[in-house]
Each structure stands twice: as C-alpha cells, then as structure tokens.
Amino acid sequence: MILVVATVRLHPGKGPDYEAAVARIMPQVRAANPDIVFYHAARCREESDTYRVVEAYADQAAMDRHVGSVPLQTSLAGLMPLVADIEIKLHDSVA
C-alpha cells in the first residue's frame, strides 16, 4: 500500500474557501477512483491555514489512475490559487 501525506499551507484567510471546496470535491474524486483506500483532509490544530490531505492506495497503478484522473486535475486547478505552499511525501507501507 502507498500512503501519501500532503501538507497544504494556504494564503492567510483562505481556510473557509478551501474547506468548502474540499468538502465538495473529495466525494467526486473518491467516486471516480474506487481503488482509493483512504482519502481525507484535515485542518491542523497547531498551525492556522495549514491542512493535511492523507491518501492511501492499494498499489502504484491505483495512485497513477488517481493522479491522472479528470476530477483530480479539475479540482487542483480550482484549489491552487488558495495554496501558498504544498509539500507531498510518499510512504510505502511496512506493516
């Protein structure tokens, strides 16, 4: 399994816009990519305007399908103006 953790830092004050967009987009992305094991976003308690998106995929092919999917690409185009910085880390499951 592949685990992806994205740290998303927004421009100040853009949290409500991001949360509304993610709440609308995530169900569409999940529906379009049934091989996603886990796909959720959360607001960081310690850092304002910082969010984590945590994703899990059964294998590389499932992740590749997600990355190339139209719903994801469309949603990213709409979200990126809100984002000041993003850091994405890939992890391979060990247990």
Backbone as JSON Lines, residues from 0, in Angstrom:
{"i":0,"aa":"M","n":[0.85,-1.17,0.0],"ca":[0.0,0.0,0.0],"c":[0.89,1.23,0.0]}
{"i":1,"aa":"I","n":[0.42,2.28,-0.66],"ca":[1.14,3.55,-0.72],"c":[0.33,4.58,0.06]}
{"i":2,"aa":"L","n":[1.01,5.27,0.97],"ca":[0.39,6.33,1.75],"c":[0.97,7.66,1.3]}
{"i":3,"aa":"V","n":[0.11,8.62,1.04],"ca":[0.51,9.96,0.63],"c":[0.05,10.93,1.71]}
{"i":4,"aa":"V","n":[0.97,11.79,2.16],"ca":[0.63,12.83,3.11],"c":[1.03,14.17,2.49]}
{"i":5,"aa":"A","n":[0.04,14.99,2.24],"ca":[0.29,16.32,1.67],"c":[0.04,17.36,2.75]}
{"i":6,"aa":"T","n":[1.02,18.23,2.96],"ca":[0.86,19.37,3.85],"c":[0.54,20.57,2.96]}
{"i":7,"aa":"V","n":[-0.63,21.13,3.17],"ca":[-1.12,22.23,2.34],"c":[-1.17,23.49,3.21]}
{"i":8,"aa":"R","n":[-0.36,24.47,2.85],"ca":[-0.36,25.76,3.55],"c":[-1.06,26.78,2.64]}
{"i":9,"aa":"L","n":[-2.11,27.37,3.19],"ca":[-2.93,28.3,2.41],"c":[-2.48,29.74,2.59]}
{"i":10,"aa":"H","n":[-2.89,30.57,1.65],"ca":[-2.74,32.01,1.84],"c":[-3.61,32.4,3.04]}
{"i":11,"aa":"P","n":[-3.19,33.37,3.84],"ca":[-3.96,33.75,5.03],"c":[-5.43,34.02,4.72]}
{"i":12,"aa":"G","n":[-6.28,33.45,5.58],"ca":[-7.71,33.68,5.48],"c":[-8.45,32.85,4.45]}
{"i":13,"aa":"K","n":[-7.77,31.95,3.77],"ca":[-8.4,31.16,2.71],"c":[-8.96,29.82,3.2]}
{"i":14,"aa":"G","n":[-8.85,29.56,4.51],"ca":[-9.33,28.3,5.06],"c":[-10.78,27.98,4.75]}
{"i":15,"aa":"P","n":[-11.7,28.92,5.0],"ca":[-13.11,28.61,4.71],"c":[-13.36,28.27,3.24]}
{"i":16,"aa":"D","n":[-12.7,28.97,2.33],"ca":[-12.85,28.67,0.91],"c":[-12.31,27.27,0.59]}
{"i":17,"aa":"Y","n":[-11.16,26.94,1.16],"ca":[-10.54,25.63,0.93],"c":[-11.44,24.52,1.47]}
{"i":18,"aa":"E","n":[-11.92,24.7,2.7],"ca":[-12.76,23.67,3.31],"c":[-14.04,23.43,2.51]}
{"i":19,"aa":"A","n":[-14.65,24.5,2.04],"ca":[-15.87,24.35,1.24],"c":[-15.57,23.61,-0.07]}
{"i":20,"aa":"A","n":[-14.47,23.97,-0.7],"ca":[-14.1,23.32,-1.97],"c":[-13.77,21.85,-1.76]}
{"i":21,"aa":"V","n":[-13.0,21.55,-0.73],"ca":[-12.6,20.16,-0.46],"c":[-13.83,19.31,-0.11]}
{"i":22,"aa":"A","n":[-14.75,19.87,0.66],"ca":[-15.97,19.12,1.01],"c":[-16.78,18.77,-0.23]}
{"i":23,"aa":"R","n":[-16.73,19.62,-1.23],"ca":[-17.46,19.38,-2.48],"c":[-16.69,18.41,-3.39]}
{"i":24,"aa":"I","n":[-15.37,18.56,-3.44],"ca":[-14.54,17.83,-4.39],"c":[-14.24,16.39,-3.96]}
{"i":25,"aa":"M","n":[-13.94,16.19,-2.69],"ca":[-13.47,14.86,-2.25],"c":[-14.44,13.73,-2.57]}
{"i":26,"aa":"P","n":[-15.74,13.88,-2.36],"ca":[-16.65,12.79,-2.75],"c":[-16.6,12.48,-4.24]}
{"i":27,"aa":"Q","n":[-16.44,13.51,-5.07],"ca":[-16.35,13.29,-6.52],"c":[-15.09,12.51,-6.87]}
{"i":28,"aa":"V","n":[-13.98,12.87,-6.25],"ca":[-12.71,12.19,-6.53],"c":[-12.78,10.74,-6.05]}
{"i":29,"aa":"R","n":[-13.34,10.52,-4.86],"ca":[-13.48,9.14,-4.35],"c":[-14.33,8.31,-5.3]}
{"i":30,"aa":"A","n":[-15.45,8.87,-5.76],"ca":[-16.35,8.13,-6.65],"c":[-15.68,7.8,-7.98]}
{"i":31,"aa":"A","n":[-14.84,8.69,-8.47],"ca":[-14.17,8.48,-9.76],"c":[-12.99,7.52,-9.66]}
{"i":32,"aa":"N","n":[-12.52,7.27,-8.43],"ca":[-11.33,6.43,-8.22],"c":[-11.62,5.39,-7.15]}
{"i":33,"aa":"P","n":[-12.34,4.33,-7.49],"ca":[-12.73,3.34,-6.48],"c":[-11.56,2.59,-5.85]}
{"i":34,"aa":"D","n":[-10.37,2.68,-6.43],"ca":[-9.21,1.99,-5.85],"c":[-8.54,2.79,-4.74]}
{"i":35,"aa":"I","n":[-9.07,3.97,-4.42],"ca":[-8.53,4.73,-3.29],"c":[-8.98,4.03,-2.01]}
{"i":36,"aa":"V","n":[-8.02,3.69,-1.15],"ca":[-8.32,3.02,0.11],"c":[-8.77,4.04,1.15]}
{"i":37,"aa":"F","n":[-8.13,5.2,1.17],"ca":[-8.39,6.23,2.18],"c":[-8.08,7.57,1.53]}
{"i":38,"aa":"Y","n":[-8.94,8.58,1.74],"ca":[-8.72,9.88,1.12],"c":[-9.46,10.93,1.94]}
{"i":39,"aa":"H","n":[-8.72,11.63,2.81],"ca":[-9.35,12.59,3.72],"c":[-8.47,13.82,3.89]}
{"i":40,"aa":"A","n":[-9.11,14.92,4.25],"ca":[-8.41,16.17,4.55],"c":[-8.74,16.59,5.98]}
{"i":41,"aa":"A","n":[-7.77,17.24,6.63],"ca":[-7.96,17.7,8.0],"c":[-7.23,19.02,8.22]}
{"i":42,"aa":"R","n":[-7.8,19.83,9.09],"ca":[-7.18,21.1,9.46],"c":[-6.21,20.86,10.62]}
{"i":43,"aa":"C","n":[-5.04,21.45,10.55],"ca":[-4.03,21.32,11.59],"c":[-4.42,22.19,12.79]}
{"i":44,"aa":"R","n":[-4.41,21.63,13.97],"ca":[-4.77,22.39,15.17],"c":[-3.7,23.41,15.56]}
{"i":45,"aa":"E","n":[-2.45,23.09,15.32],"ca":[-1.36,23.94,15.78],"c":[-0.95,25.04,14.8]}
{"i":46,"aa":"E","n":[-1.34,24.91,13.54],"ca":[-0.89,25.86,12.52],"c":[-2.1,26.38,11.74]}
{"i":47,"aa":"S","n":[-2.39,27.65,11.92],"ca":[-3.54,28.2,11.19],"c":[-3.25,28.18,9.69]}
{"i":48,"aa":"D","n":[-4.29,27.99,8.92],"ca":[-4.2,27.93,7.46],"c":[-3.35,26.77,6.95]}
{"i":49,"aa":"T","n":[-3.2,25.71,7.76],"ca":[-2.45,24.53,7.34],"c":[-3.36,23.31,7.42]}
{"i":50,"aa":"Y","n":[-3.31,22.5,6.37],"ca":[-4.15,21.31,6.26],"c":[-3.29,20.13,5.86]}
{"i":51,"aa":"R","n":[-3.76,18.93,6.19],"ca":[-3.12,17.7,5.73],"c":[-4.14,16.94,4.89]}
{"i":52,"aa":"V","n":[-3.7,16.44,3.76],"ca":[-4.5,15.53,2.96],"c":[-3.78,14.19,3.04]}
{"i":53,"aa":"V","n":[-4.49,13.18,3.53],"ca":[-3.92,11.85,3.72],"c":[-4.64,10.9,2.78]}
{"i":54,"aa":"E","n":[-3.85,10.19,1.99],"ca":[-4.4,9.3,0.97],"c":[-3.72,7.95,1.06]}
{"i":55,"aa":"A","n":[-4.44,6.89,0.76],"ca":[-3.85,5.56,0.69],"c":[-4.36,4.86,-0.56]}
{"i":56,"aa":"Y","n":[-3.43,4.17,-1.22],"ca":[-3.72,3.46,-2.47],"c":[-3.24,2.02,-2.34]}
{"i":57,"aa":"A","n":[-3.98,1.11,-2.93],"ca":[-3.61,-0.3,-2.88],"c":[-2.26,-0.55,-3.53]}
{"i":58,"aa":"D","n":[-1.98,0.19,-4.61],"ca":[-0.72,-0.03,-5.34],"c":[-0.41,1.19,-6.21]}
{"i":59,"aa":"Q","n":[0.71,1.14,-6.9],"ca":[1.15,2.26,-7.73],"c":[0.16,2.54,-8.86]}
{"i":60,"aa":"A","n":[-0.41,1.49,-9.44],"ca":[-1.37,1.68,-10.53],"c":[-2.59,2.47,-10.06]}
{"i":61,"aa":"A","n":[-3.07,2.18,-8.85],"ca":[-4.22,2.91,-8.3],"c":[-3.86,4.37,-8.08]}
{"i":62,"aa":"M","n":[-2.66,4.64,-7.58],"ca":[-2.24,6.02,-7.37],"c":[-2.09,6.75,-8.71]}
{"i":63,"aa":"D","n":[-1.52,6.07,-9.69],"ca":[-1.36,6.68,-11.01],"c":[-2.71,7.03,-11.65]}
{"i":64,"aa":"R","n":[-3.69,6.15,-11.48],"ca":[-5.03,6.43,-12.02],"c":[-5.62,7.68,-11.34]}
{"i":65,"aa":"H","n":[-5.43,7.77,-10.04],"ca":[-5.93,8.93,-9.31],"c":[-5.25,10.21,-9.79]}
{"i":66,"aa":"V","n":[-3.94,10.2,-9.88],"ca":[-3.19,11.39,-10.27],"c":[-3.59,11.85,-11.67]}
{"i":67,"aa":"G","n":[-3.88,10.92,-12.55],"ca":[-4.25,11.27,-13.92],"c":[-5.73,11.51,-14.14]}
{"i":68,"aa":"S","n":[-6.54,11.38,-13.09],"ca":[-7.99,11.48,-13.27],"c":[-8.44,12.92,-13.51]}
{"i":69,"aa":"V","n":[-9.45,13.06,-14.32],"ca":[-10.01,14.37,-14.64],"c":[-10.56,15.06,-13.38]}
{"i":70,"aa":"P","n":[-11.29,14.37,-12.5],"ca":[-11.79,15.06,-11.3],"c":[-10.66,15.65,-10.45]}
{"i":71,"aa":"L","n":[-9.56,14.93,-10.32],"ca":[-8.44,15.47,-9.54],"c":[-7.83,16.68,-10.23]}
{"i":72,"aa":"Q","n":[-7.55,16.57,-11.5],"ca":[-6.92,17.68,-12.22],"c":[-7.82,18.92,-12.21]}
{"i":73,"aa":"T","n":[-9.11,18.73,-12.36],"ca":[-10.05,19.85,-12.32],"c":[-10.07,20.5,-10.94]}
{"i":74,"aa":"S","n":[-10.09,19.66,-9.9],"ca":[-10.13,20.2,-8.54],"c":[-8.84,20.94,-8.19]}
{"i":75,"aa":"L","n":[-7.71,20.41,-8.61],"ca":[-6.44,21.08,-8.33],"c":[-6.38,22.45,-8.98]}
{"i":76,"aa":"A","n":[-6.89,22.56,-10.18],"ca":[-6.89,23.85,-10.87],"c":[-7.67,24.89,-10.07]}
{"i":77,"aa":"G","n":[-8.76,24.47,-9.45],"ca":[-9.55,25.4,-8.65],"c":[-8.97,25.7,-7.29]}
{"i":78,"aa":"L","n":[-8.25,24.73,-6.71],"ca":[-7.69,24.9,-5.37],"c":[-6.37,25.66,-5.34]}
{"i":79,"aa":"M","n":[-5.56,25.51,-6.36],"ca":[-4.2,26.06,-6.32],"c":[-4.13,27.57,-6.06]}
{"i":80,"aa":"P","n":[-5.08,28.39,-6.51],"ca":[-5.0,29.81,-6.17],"c":[-5.09,30.09,-4.66]}
{"i":81,"aa":"L","n":[-5.64,29.14,-3.89],"ca":[-5.75,29.3,-2.44],"c":[-4.47,28.89,-1.72]}
{"i":82,"aa":"V","n":[-3.62,28.13,-2.39],"ca":[-2.46,27.48,-1.77],"c":[-1.21,28.34,-1.87]}
{"i":83,"aa":"A","n":[-0.57,28.55,-0.71],"ca":[0.71,29.27,-0.67],"c":[1.87,28.3,-0.88]}
{"i":84,"aa":"D","n":[1.73,27.08,-0.32],"ca":[2.81,26.09,-0.4],"c":[2.2,24.7,-0.2]}
{"i":85,"aa":"I","n":[2.79,23.73,-0.85],"ca":[2.35,22.35,-0.66],"c":[3.57,21.45,-0.65]}
{"i":86,"aa":"E","n":[3.56,20.51,0.29],"ca":[4.64,19.52,0.39],"c":[3.99,18.14,0.38]}
{"i":87,"aa":"I","n":[4.43,17.29,-0.52],"ca":[3.84,15.95,-0.66],"c":[4.91,14.91,-0.38]}
{"i":88,"aa":"K","n":[4.59,13.99,0.54],"ca":[5.51,12.91,0.89],"c":[4.83,11.57,0.61]}
{"i":89,"aa":"L","n":[5.56,10.68,-0.07],"ca":[5.07,9.34,-0.37],"c":[5.69,8.36,0.61]}
{"i":90,"aa":"H","n":[4.88,7.41,1.07],"ca":[5.32,6.42,2.05],"c":[4.91,5.03,1.57]}
{"i":91,"aa":"D","n":[5.78,4.05,1.77],"ca":[5.44,2.66,1.47],"c":[5.1,1.96,2.77]}
{"i":92,"aa":"S","n":[3.99,1.25,2.78],"ca":[3.52,0.54,3.96],"c":[4.53,-0.53,4.37]}
{"i":93,"aa":"V","n":[4.76,-0.64,5.67],"ca":[5.66,-1.67,6.19],"c":[4.93,-2.64,7.11]}
{"i":94,"aa":"A","n":[3.75,-2.29,7.56],"ca":[3.0,-3.2,8.45],"c":[1.52,-2.89,8.38]}
